[in-house]
Amino acid sequence: RWIKRADNYVENQWEADILKGFGVESKIVPSFLGNIDNFPVFYKKAEMPIVYISVADGREEEYGFTYLLNVAEKVPECKFYIYGGEKYEMERHANDFGFSGSNVYIVGRVPKEKMNEDIKHFHCGLRLNETDGFSEVTAKSILMGQYPITRLENTLIPHFENMDELISLLKSLVEMKTYNEKGRNYYLKALNNYPWNVKNNK
């Protein structure tokens, strides 16, 4: 009874809609726990763009591992790198799945510093989760001027509802000649734009 007013913050429209279903209004503010200054633009056009995802140990399917294998065979225009999870287990699963593509590279679990260095030279952070906030993969990708793709809706970031839409978005990456200036500039202001974040509200 003593709480008179509370502002509710979420990271995307999906989360906002869930709260609205309970009669709770919220404001969308994507967050990023890393140092934004550590992710300047690195984007360089490539004949064969590199797409990357990150999965969690024991939750590979939730993060879209098998889904990506299905997609990769249909998008020979791109290379796909998979970080996180147990490399041996994912390789075994890919073999059991019958995956025969040569454009998927299972990196597995590496130190965050190693992954951050790798992805500087890539072109798209892909987020396949059906339930999600604003992931670090998406944040880092847009900050470095790349063209991230997400399953859920995020401002100025292409999202998809089915595999055909995702395949079309991935194939379009070969057309991206310069860095994603519009998306990057938007998220430089939008990330962590909370009233109490003085640095971001100057």
GROMACS .gro file of C-alpha atoms in nm:
model
  202
    1ARG     CA    1   0.000   0.000   0.000
    2TRP     CA    2   0.292   0.235   0.063
    3ILE     CA    3   0.414   0.213  -0.300
    4LYS     CA    4   0.253   0.511  -0.470
    5ARG     CA    5   0.423   0.499  -0.811
    6ALA     CA    6   0.668   0.278  -0.994
    7ASP     CA    7   0.820   0.306  -1.340
    8ASN     CA    8   0.864  -0.029  -1.515
    9TYR     CA    9   1.139  -0.081  -1.770
   10VAL     CA   10   1.177  -0.363  -2.021
   11GLU     CA   11   1.421  -0.422  -2.307
   12ASN     CA   12   1.191  -0.490  -2.603
   13GLN     CA   13   0.833  -0.493  -2.729
   14TRP     CA   14   0.786  -0.863  -2.650
   15GLU     CA   15   0.851  -0.800  -2.281
   16ALA     CA   16   0.634  -0.488  -2.286
   17ASP     CA   17   0.343  -0.684  -2.432
   18ILE     CA   18   0.373  -0.950  -2.161
   19LEU     CA   19   0.350  -0.692  -1.884
   20LYS     CA   20   0.065  -0.515  -2.062
   21GLY     CA   21  -0.125  -0.844  -2.053
   22PHE     CA   22  -0.115  -0.812  -1.674
   23GLY     CA   23  -0.228  -0.451  -1.688
   24VAL     CA   24   0.121  -0.312  -1.629
   25GLU     CA   25   0.251  -0.034  -1.853
   26SER     CA   26   0.625  -0.019  -1.914
   27LYS     CA   27   0.891   0.175  -2.099
   28ILE     CA   28   1.127   0.010  -2.346
   29VAL     CA   29   1.494   0.080  -2.276
   30PRO     CA   30   1.749  -0.171  -2.412
   31SER     CA   31   2.043  -0.222  -2.178
   32PHE     CA   32   2.407  -0.319  -2.217
   33LEU     CA   33   2.630  -0.412  -1.926
   34GLY     CA   34   2.955  -0.378  -2.118
   35ASN     CA   35   3.159  -0.067  -2.190
   36ILE     CA   36   3.010   0.091  -2.501
   37ASP     CA   37   3.339   0.267  -2.574
   38ASN     CA   38   3.506  -0.072  -2.627
   39PHE     CA   39   3.295  -0.139  -2.936
   40PRO     CA   40   3.370   0.119  -3.207
   41VAL     CA   41   3.292   0.062  -3.573
   42PHE     CA   42   3.489  -0.221  -3.733
   43TYR     CA   43   3.261  -0.304  -4.024
   44LYS     CA   44   3.419  -0.393  -4.356
   45LYS     CA   45   3.224  -0.532  -4.650
   46ALA     CA   46   3.302  -0.892  -4.741
   47GLU     CA   47   3.215  -1.107  -5.038
   48MET     CA   48   3.100  -1.374  -4.792
   49PRO     CA   49   2.959  -1.209  -4.477
   50ILE     CA   50   3.016  -1.378  -4.142
   51VAL     CA   51   2.722  -1.435  -3.909
   52TYR     CA   52   2.764  -1.542  -3.547
   53ILE     CA   53   2.548  -1.671  -3.264
   54SER     CA   54   2.620  -1.754  -2.902
   55VAL     CA   55   2.460  -2.048  -2.720
   56ALA     CA   56   2.447  -2.148  -2.354
   57ASP     CA   57   2.566  -2.479  -2.213
   58GLY     CA   58   2.284  -2.731  -2.205
   59ARG     CA   59   2.047  -2.488  -2.377
   60GLU     CA   60   2.175  -2.514  -2.733
   61GLU     CA   61   1.831  -2.579  -2.883
   62GLU     CA   62   1.678  -2.281  -2.701
   63TYR     CA   63   1.949  -2.065  -2.855
   64GLY     CA   64   1.883  -2.203  -3.202
   65PHE     CA   65   2.170  -2.443  -3.271
   66THR     CA   66   1.976  -2.694  -3.485
   67TYR     CA   67   1.768  -2.413  -3.635
   68LEU     CA   68   2.089  -2.251  -3.755
   69LEU     CA   69   2.210  -2.574  -3.914
   70ASN     CA   70   1.887  -2.586  -4.114
   71VAL     CA   71   1.928  -2.225  -4.222
   72ALA     CA   72   2.301  -2.238  -4.305
   73GLU     CA   73   2.259  -2.501  -4.574
   74LYS     CA   74   2.016  -2.267  -4.749
   75VAL     CA   75   2.245  -1.961  -4.727
   76PRO     CA   76   2.578  -2.054  -4.890
   77GLU     CA   77   2.642  -1.682  -4.933
   78CYS     CA   78   2.737  -1.655  -4.563
   79LYS     CA   79   2.967  -1.817  -4.311
   80PHE     CA   80   2.826  -1.900  -3.967
   81TYR     CA   81   3.025  -1.910  -3.642
   82ILE     CA   82   2.879  -2.067  -3.327
   83TYR     CA   83   3.021  -1.962  -2.990
   84GLY     CA   84   2.947  -2.096  -2.643
   85GLY     CA   85   2.846  -2.445  -2.538
   86GLU     CA   86   3.055  -2.758  -2.551
   87LYS     CA   87   3.227  -2.779  -2.890
   88TYR     CA   88   3.255  -3.159  -2.895
   89GLU     CA   89   2.887  -3.208  -2.807
   90MET     CA   90   2.773  -2.963  -3.075
   91GLU     CA   91   2.994  -3.125  -3.337
   92ARG     CA   92   2.853  -3.464  -3.244
   93HIS     CA   93   2.498  -3.331  -3.263
   94ALA     CA   94   2.567  -3.174  -3.603
   95ASN     CA   95   2.695  -3.509  -3.731
   96ASP     CA   96   2.392  -3.693  -3.589
   97PHE     CA   97   2.172  -3.431  -3.751
   98GLY     CA   98   2.333  -3.513  -4.086
   99PHE     CA   99   2.463  -3.163  -4.144
  100SER     CA  100   2.683  -3.154  -4.452
  101GLY     CA  101   2.743  -2.783  -4.502
  102SER     CA  102   3.094  -2.641  -4.508
  103ASN     CA  103   2.997  -2.286  -4.409
  104VAL     CA  104   2.941  -2.351  -4.035
  105TYR     CA  105   3.226  -2.324  -3.785
  106ILE     CA  106   3.165  -2.448  -3.431
  107VAL     CA  107   3.399  -2.248  -3.212
  108GLY     CA  108   3.253  -2.348  -2.878
  109ARG     CA  109   3.333  -2.190  -2.545
  110VAL     CA  110   3.610  -1.927  -2.550
  111PRO     CA  111   3.702  -1.639  -2.317
  112LYS     CA  112   3.484  -1.332  -2.368
  113GLU     CA  113   3.791  -1.131  -2.470
  114LYS     CA  114   3.865  -1.379  -2.749
  115MET     CA  115   3.509  -1.368  -2.879
  116ASN     CA  116   3.501  -0.988  -2.866
  117GLU     CA  117   3.818  -0.975  -3.074
  118ASP     CA  118   3.683  -1.228  -3.327
  119ILE     CA  119   3.348  -1.060  -3.384
  120LYS     CA  120   3.508  -0.726  -3.471
  121HIS     CA  121   3.568  -0.874  -3.816
  122PHE     CA  122   3.219  -1.020  -3.862
  123HIS     CA  123   2.902  -0.873  -4.011
  124CYS     CA  124   2.591  -0.989  -3.826
  125GLY     CA  125   2.510  -1.093  -3.472
  126LEU     CA  126   2.218  -1.334  -3.504
  127ARG     CA  127   1.977  -1.394  -3.215
  128LEU     CA  128   1.742  -1.688  -3.261
  129ASN     CA  129   1.582  -1.703  -2.915
  130GLU     CA  130   1.204  -1.701  -2.900
  131THR     CA  131   1.213  -1.544  -2.552
  132ASP     CA  132   1.472  -1.275  -2.494
  133GLY     CA  133   1.566  -0.933  -2.370
  134PHE     CA  134   1.823  -0.721  -2.554
  135SER     CA  135   2.117  -0.958  -2.578
  136GLU     CA  136   2.486  -0.873  -2.565
  137VAL     CA  137   2.526  -1.030  -2.909
  138THR     CA  138   2.276  -0.783  -3.052
  139ALA     CA  139   2.419  -0.486  -2.864
  140LYS     CA  140   2.780  -0.552  -2.964
  141SER     CA  141   2.684  -0.617  -3.325
  142ILE     CA  142   2.494  -0.289  -3.366
  143LEU     CA  143   2.760  -0.088  -3.179
  144MET     CA  144   3.029  -0.214  -3.418
  145GLY     CA  145   2.822  -0.101  -3.715
  146GLN     CA  146   2.710  -0.448  -3.817
  147TYR     CA  147   2.364  -0.563  -3.927
  148PRO     CA  148   2.221  -0.778  -3.646
  149ILE     CA  149   1.909  -0.986  -3.695
  150THR     CA  150   1.676  -1.096  -3.416
  151ARG     CA  151   1.371  -1.318  -3.391
  152LEU     CA  152   1.200  -1.064  -3.164
  153GLU     CA  153   1.122  -0.706  -3.258
  154ASN     CA  154   1.380  -0.436  -3.177
  155THR     CA  155   1.388  -0.082  -3.314
  156LEU     CA  156   1.586  -0.050  -3.640
  157ILE     CA  157   1.695  -0.416  -3.626
  158PRO     CA  158   1.545  -0.657  -3.881
  159HIS     CA  159   1.348  -0.941  -3.724
  160PHE     CA  160   1.186  -1.249  -3.869
  161GLU     CA  161   0.882  -1.465  -3.806
  162ASN     CA  162   0.977  -1.772  -4.005
  163MET     CA  163   1.274  -1.940  -4.170
  164ASP     CA  164   1.203  -1.801  -4.516
  165GLU     CA  165   1.214  -1.445  -4.381
  166LEU     CA  166   1.541  -1.515  -4.200
  167ILE     CA  167   1.699  -1.667  -4.511
  168SER     CA  168   1.602  -1.359  -4.710
  169LEU     CA  169   1.753  -1.127  -4.447
  170LEU     CA  170   2.075  -1.326  -4.436
  171LYS     CA  171   2.112  -1.327  -4.812
  172SER     CA  172   2.074  -0.947  -4.813
  173LEU     CA  173   2.389  -0.907  -4.602
  174VAL     CA  174   2.605  -0.931  -4.914
  175GLU     CA  175   2.450  -0.601  -5.027
  176MET     CA  176   2.559  -0.404  -4.716
  177LYS     CA  177   2.853  -0.202  -4.843
  178THR     CA  178   2.907   0.035  -4.550
  179TYR     CA  179   2.853   0.016  -4.178
  180ASN     CA  180   2.510   0.044  -4.017
  181GLU     CA  181   2.534   0.413  -3.930
  182LYS     CA  182   2.164   0.472  -3.862
  183GLY     CA  183   2.127   0.174  -3.631
  184ARG     CA  184   2.449   0.244  -3.443
  185ASN     CA  185   2.368   0.610  -3.385
  186TYR     CA  186   2.024   0.520  -3.252
  187TYR     CA  187   2.153   0.267  -3.000
  188LEU     CA  188   2.438   0.488  -2.883
  189LYS     CA  189   2.161   0.707  -2.739
  190ALA     CA  190   1.903   0.437  -2.659
  191LEU     CA  191   2.119   0.190  -2.465
  192ASN     CA  192   2.091   0.234  -2.087
  193ASN     CA  193   1.887   0.551  -2.136
  194TYR     CA  194   1.743   0.543  -1.786
  195PRO     CA  195   1.665   0.859  -1.587
  196TRP     CA  196   1.932   0.771  -1.331
  197ASN     CA  197   2.202   0.712  -1.592
  198VAL     CA  198   2.361   1.056  -1.594
  199LYS     CA  199   2.634   0.968  -1.846
  200ASN     CA  200   2.384   0.852  -2.107
  201ASN     CA  201   2.150   1.147  -2.058
  202LYS     CA  202   2.395   1.432  -2.107
   0.00000   0.00000   0.00000
